[in-house]
Every structure is written in C-alpha cells, then in structure tokens.
XYZ file of C-alpha atoms in Angstrom:
363
model
C -39.414 -0.332 -51.817
C -37.934 0.950 -55.057
C -36.545 -2.517 -55.747
C -40.144 -3.812 -55.778
C -41.010 -1.241 -58.426
C -38.025 -2.296 -60.569
C -38.839 -5.999 -60.203
C -42.454 -5.383 -61.153
C -41.399 -3.296 -64.170
C -38.990 -5.967 -65.396
C -41.687 -8.570 -64.986
C -44.237 -6.579 -66.994
C -41.757 -5.942 -69.820
C -40.672 -9.549 -70.043
C -44.271 -10.674 -69.873
C -45.273 -8.455 -72.787
C -42.525 -10.014 -74.907
C -43.410 -13.637 -74.267
C -47.202 -13.432 -73.961
C -48.702 -14.588 -77.263
C -52.097 -15.978 -76.269
C -55.231 -13.892 -76.418
C -56.064 -12.214 -73.096
C -59.537 -12.609 -71.608
C -61.425 -10.601 -69.013
C -60.927 -13.463 -66.585
C -57.131 -13.137 -66.884
C -57.360 -9.474 -65.905
C -59.636 -10.146 -62.944
C -57.513 -13.022 -61.644
C -54.383 -10.861 -61.679
C -56.213 -8.035 -59.880
C -57.598 -10.403 -57.242
C -54.145 -11.913 -56.761
C -52.769 -8.406 -56.240
C -55.386 -7.727 -53.550
C -54.679 -11.062 -51.842
C -50.949 -10.414 -51.712
C -51.583 -6.871 -50.479
C -53.749 -8.219 -47.651
C -50.942 -10.687 -46.845
C -48.463 -7.765 -46.784
C -46.498 -9.251 -49.688
C -46.173 -5.863 -51.353
C -43.530 -6.777 -53.935
C -45.629 -9.674 -55.199
C -48.750 -7.531 -55.111
C -47.034 -4.958 -57.340
C -46.067 -7.720 -59.751
C -49.703 -8.759 -60.088
C -50.734 -5.102 -60.425
C -48.424 -4.666 -63.404
C -49.714 -7.924 -64.852
C -53.338 -6.793 -64.461
C -52.572 -3.452 -66.155
C -50.884 -5.218 -69.071
C -53.752 -7.690 -69.431
C -56.319 -4.870 -69.362
C -54.465 -2.952 -72.061
C -54.224 -6.008 -74.322
C -57.863 -6.903 -73.734
C -59.107 -3.410 -74.603
C -56.883 -3.283 -77.701
C -58.479 -6.532 -78.856
C -61.991 -5.211 -78.190
C -61.307 -1.956 -80.025
C -59.907 -3.751 -83.061
C -62.741 -6.293 -83.116
C -65.432 -3.613 -83.009
C -63.608 -1.489 -85.556
C -63.601 -4.358 -88.050
C -67.264 -5.215 -87.494
C -68.617 -1.669 -87.413
C -66.654 -0.632 -90.480
C -68.771 -2.779 -92.785
C -71.037 -0.786 -95.123
C -74.225 -2.569 -93.993
C -73.467 -1.808 -90.360
C -72.603 1.822 -90.962
C -75.802 2.239 -92.951
C -78.061 1.561 -89.938
C -76.748 4.582 -88.031
C -75.429 5.069 -84.497
C -78.097 3.509 -82.275
C -76.834 0.471 -80.386
C -80.147 -1.371 -80.844
C -79.995 -1.017 -84.617
C -76.306 -1.953 -84.727
C -76.890 -5.093 -82.650
C -79.709 -6.147 -84.950
C -77.529 -6.036 -88.061
C -74.583 -7.639 -86.236
C -76.859 -10.524 -85.271
C -77.861 -10.938 -88.911
C -74.182 -11.016 -89.849
C -73.410 -13.432 -86.977
C -70.693 -11.133 -85.613
C -70.696 -12.995 -82.292
C -67.464 -11.552 -80.905
C -68.547 -7.951 -81.368
C -72.029 -8.717 -80.066
C -70.508 -10.245 -76.954
C -68.330 -7.171 -76.355
C -71.230 -4.730 -76.766
C -73.554 -6.780 -74.548
C -70.919 -7.021 -71.838
C -70.743 -3.236 -71.462
C -74.516 -2.844 -71.688
C -75.040 -5.416 -68.927
C -72.393 -3.815 -66.761
C -73.261 -0.135 -67.156
C -76.672 0.002 -68.830
C -77.425 1.266 -72.305
C -78.355 4.683 -70.881
C -74.717 5.206 -69.869
C -73.891 5.443 -73.586
C -77.080 7.255 -74.606
C -77.838 4.269 -76.889
C -74.924 5.412 -79.057
C -72.415 2.905 -80.448
C -69.844 5.666 -80.970
C -70.168 6.674 -77.304
C -69.658 3.056 -76.296
C -66.537 2.843 -78.445
C -65.128 5.999 -76.848
C -65.821 4.568 -73.415
C -64.012 1.329 -74.265
C -61.016 3.291 -75.520
C -60.914 5.216 -72.223
C -61.004 1.916 -70.308
C -57.430 0.968 -71.183
C -56.433 2.388 -67.826
C -57.120 0.373 -64.677
C -57.824 2.938 -61.904
C -58.573 0.262 -59.281
C -55.084 -1.153 -59.767
C -53.459 2.283 -59.727
C -55.270 2.986 -56.456
C -53.954 -0.276 -55.004
C -50.415 0.598 -56.107
C -50.821 3.978 -54.425
C -51.841 2.191 -51.221
C -48.689 0.050 -51.355
C -46.344 2.970 -51.915
C -48.052 5.009 -49.183
C -47.607 2.180 -46.670
C -43.942 1.941 -47.636
C -43.413 5.679 -47.228
C -42.849 6.271 -50.952
C -45.193 9.257 -51.002
C -44.135 10.582 -54.421
C -44.963 7.278 -56.109
C -48.175 6.974 -54.061
C -49.393 10.394 -55.167
C -48.584 9.627 -58.802
C -50.724 6.497 -58.786
C -53.578 8.051 -56.796
C -53.741 10.981 -59.215
C -53.718 8.567 -62.156
C -56.580 6.611 -60.594
C -58.490 9.827 -59.942
C -58.057 11.101 -63.501
C -59.653 7.888 -64.747
C -62.370 7.669 -62.090
C -65.069 7.680 -64.785
C -64.280 4.022 -65.568
C -64.182 2.783 -61.962
C -66.358 -0.290 -61.525
C -67.523 1.158 -58.197
C -67.873 4.953 -58.676
C -67.872 5.577 -54.906
C -64.238 4.418 -54.777
C -63.410 7.900 -56.069
C -63.997 9.185 -52.535
C -61.479 6.760 -51.059
C -58.869 7.980 -53.546
C -59.590 11.594 -52.611
C -59.306 10.797 -48.910
C -56.023 8.984 -49.512
C -54.619 12.017 -51.310
C -55.631 14.220 -48.381
C -53.979 11.767 -45.987
C -50.787 11.893 -48.067
C -50.723 15.666 -47.620
C -51.219 15.275 -43.865
C -48.424 12.711 -43.617
C -46.089 15.154 -45.364
C -47.125 18.009 -43.080
C -48.767 19.996 -45.885
C -51.964 20.944 -44.079
C -52.933 23.631 -46.585
C -52.949 21.024 -49.351
C -54.822 18.622 -47.074
C -57.506 21.276 -46.534
C -57.807 21.918 -50.279
C -58.156 18.224 -51.048
C -60.776 17.701 -48.368
C -62.753 20.700 -49.610
C -62.541 19.224 -53.122
C -64.379 16.175 -51.798
C -67.217 18.530 -50.851
C -67.535 20.242 -54.240
C -70.549 18.098 -55.125
C -71.971 18.056 -51.594
C -75.327 19.840 -51.610
C -75.428 20.071 -47.809
C -72.017 21.737 -47.516
C -73.062 24.227 -50.201
C -76.389 24.877 -48.420
C -75.461 27.950 -46.379
C -79.081 28.280 -45.212
C -78.929 24.810 -43.638
C -75.617 25.502 -41.881
C -76.681 28.934 -40.645
C -80.011 27.578 -39.399
C -78.281 24.823 -37.444
C -75.850 27.311 -35.914
C -78.704 29.672 -35.051
C -80.515 26.839 -33.285
C -77.361 26.091 -31.299
C -76.751 29.788 -30.556
C -80.279 30.207 -29.172
C -78.809 28.605 -26.028
C -82.138 27.276 -24.791
C -82.622 24.018 -22.942
C -84.741 22.685 -25.815
C -82.178 23.684 -28.483
C -80.592 20.214 -28.573
C -83.887 18.498 -29.305
C -84.779 21.153 -31.870
C -81.502 20.492 -33.687
C -82.189 16.771 -34.009
C -85.879 17.139 -34.820
C -85.519 19.896 -37.402
C -82.491 18.988 -39.487
C -81.387 16.141 -41.731
C -78.409 15.756 -44.092
C -77.604 12.836 -46.369
C -74.066 13.334 -47.699
C -72.848 10.205 -45.962
C -69.631 9.903 -48.002
C -68.540 13.276 -46.642
C -68.692 12.486 -42.911
C -64.979 11.748 -42.742
C -64.152 15.051 -44.474
C -66.415 16.946 -42.065
C -64.638 15.420 -39.066
C -61.103 16.007 -40.341
C -61.884 19.601 -41.343
C -63.582 20.184 -37.984
C -60.434 18.997 -36.168
C -58.203 21.036 -38.477
C -60.107 24.306 -38.057
C -60.306 23.745 -34.304
C -56.532 23.233 -34.185
C -55.910 26.570 -35.940
C -58.461 28.380 -33.721
C -61.061 28.884 -36.451
C -63.801 27.887 -34.028
C -66.804 29.100 -36.042
C -65.734 27.089 -39.091
C -65.082 24.138 -36.808
C -68.621 24.512 -35.434
C -70.093 24.441 -38.949
C -68.375 21.153 -39.761
C -69.124 19.693 -36.331
C -72.835 20.350 -36.830
C -72.772 18.956 -40.372
C -70.950 15.836 -39.211
C -73.290 15.097 -36.311
C -76.507 15.699 -38.250
C -75.298 13.664 -41.235
C -74.265 10.719 -39.051
C -77.491 11.017 -37.062
C -79.543 10.968 -40.286
C -77.755 7.888 -41.575
C -78.254 5.985 -38.317
C -81.913 6.975 -38.082
C -82.538 5.704 -41.608
C -80.746 2.458 -40.785
C -82.810 1.885 -37.642
C -86.081 2.798 -39.370
C -85.327 0.301 -42.157
C -85.110 -2.463 -39.542
C -87.852 -1.440 -37.165
C -91.283 -0.478 -38.472
C -92.224 1.048 -35.108
C -89.140 3.188 -34.511
C -89.544 6.930 -34.764
C -87.163 9.526 -33.377
C -88.451 10.863 -30.059
C -85.468 12.297 -28.219
C -81.699 11.984 -28.106
C -81.622 9.739 -25.041
C -83.883 7.121 -26.620
C -81.973 7.430 -29.886
C -78.709 6.498 -28.154
C -80.429 3.666 -26.310
C -81.786 2.330 -29.602
C -78.324 2.503 -31.172
C -76.999 0.290 -28.377
C -79.117 -2.608 -29.642
C -77.226 -2.767 -32.952
C -73.618 -3.919 -32.842
C -72.991 -2.992 -36.476
C -74.208 0.570 -35.884
C -71.887 0.918 -32.887
C -69.003 -0.394 -35.004
C -69.853 1.879 -37.932
C -69.960 4.808 -35.527
C -66.546 3.895 -34.138
C -65.039 3.494 -37.617
C -66.376 6.863 -38.784
C -65.750 8.900 -35.629
C -69.474 9.372 -35.035
C -69.591 9.055 -31.250
C -66.537 11.275 -30.899
C -68.169 13.870 -33.155
C -71.052 14.346 -30.686
C -68.525 15.121 -27.930
C -66.578 17.387 -30.278
C -69.736 19.349 -31.031
C -70.248 19.891 -27.289
C -66.598 20.917 -26.820
C -66.726 23.454 -29.637
C -70.049 24.815 -28.392
C -68.452 25.495 -25.016
C -65.599 27.409 -26.656
C -67.921 29.411 -28.905
C -70.061 30.521 -25.949
C -72.979 28.154 -26.505
C -72.761 26.654 -23.026
C -76.447 25.975 -22.430
C -76.610 23.893 -25.591
C -73.351 22.158 -24.657
C -74.587 21.295 -21.172
C -77.816 19.752 -22.420
C -75.969 17.722 -25.054
C -73.378 16.555 -22.526
C -76.091 15.497 -20.082
C -77.429 13.120 -22.732
C -73.972 11.886 -23.726
C -72.829 11.321 -20.138
C -75.767 8.991 -19.515
C -76.553 7.392 -22.843
C -73.664 7.587 -25.328
C -73.352 4.043 -26.743
C -69.596 3.983 -26.087
C -68.368 4.062 -22.483
C -65.214 6.000 -23.360
C -67.228 8.907 -24.734
C -69.643 8.737 -21.800
C -66.686 9.285 -19.447
C -65.348 12.062 -21.672
C -68.739 13.805 -21.465
C -68.737 13.476 -17.666
C -65.321 15.140 -17.495
C -66.458 18.001 -19.720
C -69.527 18.509 -17.537
C -67.389 18.656 -14.407
C -65.207 21.334 -15.986
C -68.115 23.341 -17.368
C -68.770 26.544 -15.411
C-alpha cells in the first residue's frame, strides 16, 4: 500500500510542475469523482492518484479566487462601501468585475448569504479555509483503512475532521467520526473507541437528557404488562445520526458487564429508531397512527426500504437486545411482553426466531 502513496505523491509533484493552465471548479470535481469511481472499482492506487490531483486542483483554484478577490476588493471605491456583501456586489457590478462577482455569487448560492452574516470579510476567510478538501481526505482515509494502513488512515480522517466546517455535506462529519471509532476497534483500543463514540454524542440533546433516559428506565423497571406499550406511546427521540453510536456503545457496555449503562443506550437506540420509522410511515400514510407494537411491526413489513434501513442500522436487532438486557437487569415482565411481540411480528424472521429462543429460556 505504501507504494501507492509514493506513486500518488510523485504524480502530484510532477503535476504541479507541468500544470500551467488555470484550474476551474469543474477540474476539481472531475478528479474527485474519478477518485470515487476508482475506489468503487477497488483500484485504490489510481483512486489515490486522483485524490492527490483533486487536492492540488482545489488548492490552485482557491489561490486564484483569493488573489482575484484581493485585487478587486482592494480598490478604494470598493473599500469605501463597507463590509456588507450586498453593497460590495453593487459596486463590483458598476465596475464590471465579473470574475469576482462570479466567485462571490458561487459561495452565496452554495451556502447562503446568512452563512457569512452578509460580511465580505467573513466570506473571504471562509474561502481561505476552503483550501483543504476534507471529502478527499476522508476518501483517502477509507483507502488506507481498507488496506490495513491504520496510521495513514487516522491521519487523513483527523485532517478531514479538523476541516469539517467546509464539508459540502455537513452530516458527513458523523461518518468520519464513526470511521475513527472503527479504527480504534480494529486496533483493539476499546477505551479510545468509547471516547470517540461518546464524542459523537456531545451535541446529542437526547443523550444529554438524563430525565428522558431515567423516565424510560423507570417505565421499564415498573415491570407491568402494559410497560412496553407505555414506553412506545410516551417517548420519542430524534437524534437519528446517533443510532449507530447507541448500538455500538450498548454492545460495548454489555460486553464489560456494565448492564445499566447498556440498558440506557438500548432504550435510546430503540426509541430513536422507532421514532424515525414512525415519522417515515406517517409521511406516506395519512391514516397511520401508532396504536400498538404489534401493528407497528406489521405496518413496517409493508415497506421494503424500511426493512432494509432497519437491517443496515441494526434496528431489528436492537429490539431483541433491549429484551435481552432487560432480562439480565431483572426487568423480566417487560422483557417477556416485548419478546411476545417480537416472536410473532418482528419484520425479520431471524429476529423472530431469536425472540422465540429467548422466551423459551426465560424463567
């Protein structure tokens, strides 16, 4: 794998020497798309070459934009109108500064003028910070992780994360964080994995809502036959990007016998997934309204994409895990009622059978 890195580096250096033409945004995007295509085709050496090319193109493009704006905005008439983008654009139009106008309008269309607080100096600072290409660094991290070059992978993931503010898709930050946690797991550093997963939850209002978590656990601990339905009728959580972290942390705490912490994450995971699915079904069916868990599972079965999403995100397994942890924390009445529903109506046969086995072994 290291030879791919060397080849890509040589290519980028030689390219910077011989490239004389002005770089456009399209050049950058084409190189990035080529890198993704070659990655998907498992041509990792070629993908790295295109990654280096895309990074070089981005740097040259941003340098050109910075210099162009600097020349235009340095004129006395432009400086005299102040810092508001609207006022600056007006005077640039009068001066027919088409290149600078095009640059400013591109960023306004892409991010909105509010992103820069209508300030031309803020926009300039943002452009300067955009020399990095976090999407490409993330892709390079993916390549090195697949090839077992964990040190290189971590370097590029951390670089991508440090420049997450200029990601075209802000949510991609979560994927980078999850990849870093996975790197720690692959290297057997479970303490670091835990820290990185908990970092994903730093902005999660539901995880920080101790009243919500305690209320859910109290409902479970009531150990009444109606506790299952109370849980799903009373509680909702919408931190959908955190479901994966909930599940991994649940499994981790269960594995180290921290059952109460595992229960907290199991409940958060199930309620968050349940909320997301309910909202999805309600958006498609004007007559659907949650009635009970059995009918909820039956309704899920009508939507292939919901079943697939549940499989991809460990949703159906998380219901069974909640029951398993409830058994081991002494909440057997709740577990039995939940398992009765899962054994009959879980949308995935495998987890139906798993629920049947747990019921048979339940005292």
